Amino acid sequence: MTVKITLKQVREARKLSQNKLAQIIGMTLQNVQRIEYGDAKSIPLDTLDKLCEALNCQTGDLLVRVPDDDNKQADLMIEQIINNLKPLNQKQDIKSSNSKENAASWFEALPEIPQSA
């Protein structure tokens, strides 16, 4: 999982410009932009705390976990498999509508089990 910075969305929802936010938290405009665009290599906890205080939000509002591309690919494959199985399942539902006959045919196919077993 990767972490996505949602600073822009939160800042815009509070109707603050990047410049105003930078002034409030005592950062340069360039540093606010780096964080907002995801170009910052890291965000110190005290900066995160200042951002949350200025934007009246929680850290979970600014940092959101998103699945990696590998997980997205796996999810797409699983979805494709499920979609391919749906028609098979529908055919099986039609076949199983007469379940007594199906159950009887299963028992007929079983070899006879000796009484001593």
PDB file of N, CA and C in Angstrom, residues 50-101:
ATOM      1  N   LYS A  50       1.195  20.808  12.139  1.00  0.00           N
ATOM      2  CA  LYS A  50       0.862  22.197  11.792  1.00  0.00           C
ATOM      3  C   LYS A  50      -0.200  22.245  10.695  1.00  0.00           C
ATOM      4  N   LEU A  51      -0.067  21.381   9.695  1.00  0.00           N
ATOM      5  CA  LEU A  51      -1.053  21.335   8.613  1.00  0.00           C
ATOM      6  C   LEU A  51      -2.435  20.977   9.159  1.00  0.00           C
ATOM      7  N   CYS A  52      -2.466  19.969  10.017  1.00  0.00           N
ATOM      8  CA  CYS A  52      -3.750  19.548  10.598  1.00  0.00           C
ATOM      9  C   CYS A  52      -4.371  20.654  11.443  1.00  0.00           C
ATOM     10  N   GLU A  53      -3.539  21.340  12.202  1.00  0.00           N
ATOM     11  CA  GLU A  53      -4.053  22.428  13.037  1.00  0.00           C
ATOM     12  C   GLU A  53      -4.588  23.573  12.170  1.00  0.00           C
ATOM     13  N   ALA A  54      -3.848  23.941  11.131  1.00  0.00           N
ATOM     14  CA  ALA A  54      -4.263  25.047  10.259  1.00  0.00           C
ATOM     15  C   ALA A  54      -5.517  24.698   9.464  1.00  0.00           C
ATOM     16  N   LEU A  55      -5.649  23.430   9.103  1.00  0.00           N
ATOM     17  CA  LEU A  55      -6.788  23.006   8.280  1.00  0.00           C
ATOM     18  C   LEU A  55      -7.931  22.428   9.106  1.00  0.00           C
ATOM     19  N   ASN A  56      -7.727  22.397  10.437  1.00  0.00           N
ATOM     20  CA  ASN A  56      -8.742  21.849  11.343  1.00  0.00           C
ATOM     21  C   ASN A  56      -9.182  20.450  10.888  1.00  0.00           C
ATOM     22  N   CYS A  57      -8.182  19.560  10.787  1.00  0.00           N
ATOM     23  CA  CYS A  57      -8.473  18.199  10.339  1.00  0.00           C
ATOM     24  C   CYS A  57      -7.582  17.205  11.082  1.00  0.00           C
ATOM     25  N   GLN A  58      -7.769  15.949  10.803  1.00  0.00           N
ATOM     26  CA  GLN A  58      -6.964  14.880  11.385  1.00  0.00           C
ATOM     27  C   GLN A  58      -5.953  14.401  10.343  1.00  0.00           C
ATOM     28  N   THR A  59      -4.914  13.724  10.795  1.00  0.00           N
ATOM     29  CA  THR A  59      -3.908  13.220   9.853  1.00  0.00           C
ATOM     30  C   THR A  59      -4.532  12.274   8.827  1.00  0.00           C
ATOM     31  N   GLY A  60      -5.535  11.528   9.237  1.00  0.00           N
ATOM     32  CA  GLY A  60      -6.215  10.620   8.316  1.00  0.00           C
ATOM     33  C   GLY A  60      -6.945  11.340   7.200  1.00  0.00           C
ATOM     34  N   ASP A  61      -7.204  12.635   7.392  1.00  0.00           N
ATOM     35  CA  ASP A  61      -7.819  13.429   6.324  1.00  0.00           C
ATOM     36  C   ASP A  61      -6.792  13.829   5.265  1.00  0.00           C
ATOM     37  N   LEU A  62      -5.534  13.899   5.679  1.00  0.00           N
ATOM     38  CA  LEU A  62      -4.469  14.316   4.763  1.00  0.00           C
ATOM     39  C   LEU A  62      -3.723  13.145   4.133  1.00  0.00           C
ATOM     40  N   LEU A  63      -3.683  12.026   4.826  1.00  0.00           N
ATOM     41  CA  LEU A  63      -2.953  10.852   4.346  1.00  0.00           C
ATOM     42  C   LEU A  63      -3.925   9.696   4.172  1.00  0.00           C
ATOM     43  N   VAL A  64      -4.010   9.190   2.951  1.00  0.00           N
ATOM     44  CA  VAL A  64      -4.949   8.109   2.651  1.00  0.00           C
ATOM     45  C   VAL A  64      -4.179   6.947   2.041  1.00  0.00           C
ATOM     46  N   ARG A  65      -4.411   5.754   2.556  1.00  0.00           N
ATOM     47  CA  ARG A  65      -3.756   4.563   2.003  1.00  0.00           C
ATOM     48  C   ARG A  65      -4.492   4.117   0.742  1.00  0.00           C
ATOM     49  N   VAL A  66      -3.731   3.846  -0.304  1.00  0.00           N
ATOM     50  CA  VAL A  66      -4.309   3.353  -1.558  1.00  0.00           C
ATOM     51  C   VAL A  66      -3.566   2.083  -1.968  1.00  0.00           C
ATOM     52  N   PRO A  67      -4.275   1.148  -2.607  1.00  0.00           N
ATOM     53  CA  PRO A  67      -3.623  -0.093  -3.028  1.00  0.00           C
ATOM     54  C   PRO A  67      -2.544   0.173  -4.076  1.00  0.00           C
ATOM     55  N   ASP A  68      -1.513  -0.654  -4.042  1.00  0.00           N
ATOM     56  CA  ASP A  68      -0.473  -0.584  -5.065  1.00  0.00           C
ATOM     57  C   ASP A  68      -1.030  -1.070  -6.388  1.00  0.00           C
ATOM     58  N   ASP A  69      -0.312  -0.793  -7.452  1.00  0.00           N
ATOM     59  CA  ASP A  69      -0.734  -1.253  -8.772  1.00  0.00           C
ATOM     60  C   ASP A  69      -0.824  -2.766  -8.825  1.00  0.00           C
ATOM     61  N   ASP A  70       0.078  -3.473  -8.109  1.00  0.00           N
ATOM     62  CA  ASP A  70       0.033  -4.935  -8.092  1.00  0.00           C
ATOM     63  C   ASP A  70      -1.295  -5.411  -7.533  1.00  0.00           C
ATOM     64  N   ASN A  71      -1.753  -4.774  -6.465  1.00  0.00           N
ATOM     65  CA  ASN A  71      -3.037  -5.145  -5.877  1.00  0.00           C
ATOM     66  C   ASN A  71      -4.175  -4.819  -6.824  1.00  0.00           C
ATOM     67  N   LYS A  72      -4.068  -3.715  -7.546  1.00  0.00           N
ATOM     68  CA  LYS A  72      -5.104  -3.357  -8.510  1.00  0.00           C
ATOM     69  C   LYS A  72      -5.174  -4.410  -9.608  1.00  0.00           C
ATOM     70  N   GLN A  73      -3.988  -4.862 -10.060  1.00  0.00           N
ATOM     71  CA  GLN A  73      -3.958  -5.894 -11.095  1.00  0.00           C
ATOM     72  C   GLN A  73      -4.591  -7.175 -10.580  1.00  0.00           C
ATOM     73  N   ALA A  74      -4.263  -7.549  -9.345  1.00  0.00           N
ATOM     74  CA  ALA A  74      -4.846  -8.758  -8.761  1.00  0.00           C
ATOM     75  C   ALA A  74      -6.355  -8.607  -8.624  1.00  0.00           C
ATOM     76  N   ASP A  75      -6.807  -7.436  -8.194  1.00  0.00           N
ATOM     77  CA  ASP A  75      -8.247  -7.192  -8.063  1.00  0.00           C
ATOM     78  C   ASP A  75      -8.948  -7.294  -9.415  1.00  0.00           C
ATOM     79  N   LEU A  76      -8.302  -6.760 -10.460  1.00  0.00           N
ATOM     80  CA  LEU A  76      -8.888  -6.844 -11.798  1.00  0.00           C
ATOM     81  C   LEU A  76      -8.976  -8.287 -12.274  1.00  0.00           C
ATOM     82  N   MET A  77      -7.927  -9.072 -11.982  1.00  0.00           N
ATOM     83  CA  MET A  77      -7.937 -10.482 -12.379  1.00  0.00           C
ATOM     84  C   MET A  77      -9.032 -11.241 -11.646  1.00  0.00           C
ATOM     85  N   ILE A  78      -9.168 -10.978 -10.359  1.00  0.00           N
ATOM     86  CA  ILE A  78     -10.206 -11.643  -9.567  1.00  0.00           C
ATOM     87  C   ILE A  78     -11.580 -11.266 -10.091  1.00  0.00           C
ATOM     88  N   GLU A  79     -11.768  -9.992 -10.389  1.00  0.00           N
ATOM     89  CA  GLU A  79     -13.057  -9.542 -10.919  1.00  0.00           C
ATOM     90  C   GLU A  79     -13.355 -10.219 -12.258  1.00  0.00           C
ATOM     91  N   GLN A  80     -12.324 -10.352 -13.090  1.00  0.00           N
ATOM     92  CA  GLN A  80     -12.506 -10.999 -14.392  1.00  0.00           C
ATOM     93  C   GLN A  80     -12.873 -12.473 -14.217  1.00  0.00           C
ATOM     94  N   ILE A  81     -12.222 -13.150 -13.284  1.00  0.00           N
ATOM     95  CA  ILE A  81     -12.534 -14.557 -13.020  1.00  0.00           C
ATOM     96  C   ILE A  81     -13.966 -14.694 -12.533  1.00  0.00           C
ATOM     97  N   ILE A  82     -14.362 -13.826 -11.613  1.00  0.00           N
ATOM     98  CA  ILE A  82     -15.733 -13.876 -11.084  1.00  0.00           C
ATOM     99  C   ILE A  82     -16.741 -13.645 -12.198  1.00  0.00           C
ATOM    100  N   ASN A  83     -16.458 -12.664 -13.052  1.00  0.00           N
ATOM    101  CA  ASN A  83     -17.376 -12.395 -14.165  1.00  0.00           C
ATOM    102  C   ASN A  83     -17.461 -13.576 -15.122  1.00  0.00           C
ATOM    103  N   ASN A  84     -16.344 -14.278 -15.314  1.00  0.00           N
ATOM    104  CA  ASN A  84     -16.355 -15.457 -16.178  1.00  0.00           C
ATOM    105  C   ASN A  84     -17.103 -16.616 -15.538  1.00  0.00           C
ATOM    106  N   LEU A  85     -17.106 -16.670 -14.213  1.00  0.00           N
ATOM    107  CA  LEU A  85     -17.785 -17.761 -13.516  1.00  0.00           C
ATOM    108  C   LEU A  85     -19.285 -17.545 -13.404  1.00  0.00           C
ATOM    109  N   LYS A  86     -19.736 -16.309 -13.482  1.00  0.00           N
ATOM    110  CA  LYS A  86     -21.168 -16.028 -13.329  1.00  0.00           C
ATOM    111  C   LYS A  86     -22.029 -16.807 -14.318  1.00  0.00           C
ATOM    112  N   PRO A  87     -21.688 -16.841 -15.620  1.00  0.00           N
ATOM    113  CA  PRO A  87     -22.523 -17.628 -16.538  1.00  0.00           C
ATOM    114  C   PRO A  87     -22.526 -19.115 -16.189  1.00  0.00           C
ATOM    115  N   LEU A  88     -21.381 -19.622 -15.743  1.00  0.00           N
ATOM    116  CA  LEU A  88     -21.318 -21.031 -15.348  1.00  0.00           C
ATOM    117  C   LEU A  88     -22.219 -21.288 -14.154  1.00  0.00           C
ATOM    118  N   ASN A  89     -22.209 -20.361 -13.211  1.00  0.00           N
ATOM    119  CA  ASN A  89     -23.036 -20.496 -12.020  1.00  0.00           C
ATOM    120  C   ASN A  89     -24.516 -20.451 -12.391  1.00  0.00           C
ATOM    121  N   GLN A  90     -24.877 -19.592 -13.332  1.00  0.00           N
ATOM    122  CA  GLN A  90     -26.277 -19.513 -13.758  1.00  0.00           C
ATOM    123  C   GLN A  90     -26.709 -20.815 -14.415  1.00  0.00           C
ATOM    124  N   LYS A  91     -25.828 -21.417 -15.227  1.00  0.00           N
ATOM    125  CA  LYS A  91     -26.148 -22.706 -15.840  1.00  0.00           C
ATOM    126  C   LYS A  91     -26.334 -23.762 -14.762  1.00  0.00           C
ATOM    127  N   GLN A  92     -25.475 -23.725 -13.744  1.00  0.00           N
ATOM    128  CA  GLN A  92     -25.564 -24.697 -12.655  1.00  0.00           C
ATOM    129  C   GLN A  92     -26.865 -24.513 -11.892  1.00  0.00           C
ATOM    130  N   ASP A  93     -27.303 -23.260 -11.700  1.00  0.00           N
ATOM    131  CA  ASP A  93     -28.569 -23.008 -11.006  1.00  0.00           C
ATOM    132  C   ASP A  93     -29.728 -23.636 -11.765  1.00  0.00           C
ATOM    133  N   ILE A  94     -29.679 -23.548 -13.097  1.00  0.00           N
ATOM    134  CA  ILE A  94     -30.741 -24.153 -13.905  1.00  0.00           C
ATOM    135  C   ILE A  94     -30.716 -25.663 -13.739  1.00  0.00           C
ATOM    136  N   LYS A  95     -29.504 -26.236 -13.779  1.00  0.00           N
ATOM    137  CA  LYS A  95     -29.375 -27.686 -13.636  1.00  0.00           C
ATOM    138  C   LYS A  95     -29.807 -28.144 -12.250  1.00  0.00           C
ATOM    139  N   SER A  96     -29.499 -27.340 -11.230  1.00  0.00           N
ATOM    140  CA  SER A  96     -29.777 -27.770  -9.865  1.00  0.00           C
ATOM    141  C   SER A  96     -31.203 -27.472  -9.438  1.00  0.00           C
ATOM    142  N   SER A  97     -32.025 -26.950 -10.344  1.00  0.00           N
ATOM    143  CA  SER A  97     -33.401 -26.655  -9.961  1.00  0.00           C
ATOM    144  C   SER A  97     -34.151 -27.933  -9.603  1.00  0.00           C
ATOM    145  N   ASN A  98     -33.740 -29.035 -10.142  1.00  0.00           N
ATOM    146  CA  ASN A  98     -34.343 -30.313  -9.783  1.00  0.00           C
ATOM    147  C   ASN A  98     -33.338 -31.062  -8.919  1.00  0.00           C
ATOM    148  N   SER A  99     -33.149 -30.596  -7.697  1.00  0.00           N
ATOM    149  CA  SER A  99     -32.082 -31.087  -6.831  1.00  0.00           C
ATOM    150  C   SER A  99     -32.252 -32.538  -6.412  1.00  0.00           C
ATOM    151  N   LYS A 100     -33.489 -33.021  -6.287  1.00  0.00           N
ATOM    152  CA  LYS A 100     -33.685 -34.420  -5.892  1.00  0.00           C
ATOM    153  C   LYS A 100     -33.131 -35.349  -6.957  1.00  0.00           C
ATOM    154  N   GLU A 101     -33.383 -35.020  -8.217  1.00  0.00           N
ATOM    155  CA  GLU A 101     -32.859 -35.856  -9.296  1.00  0.00           C
ATOM    156  C   GLU A 101     -31.339 -35.805  -9.322  1.00  0.00           C
TER     157      GLU A 101
END
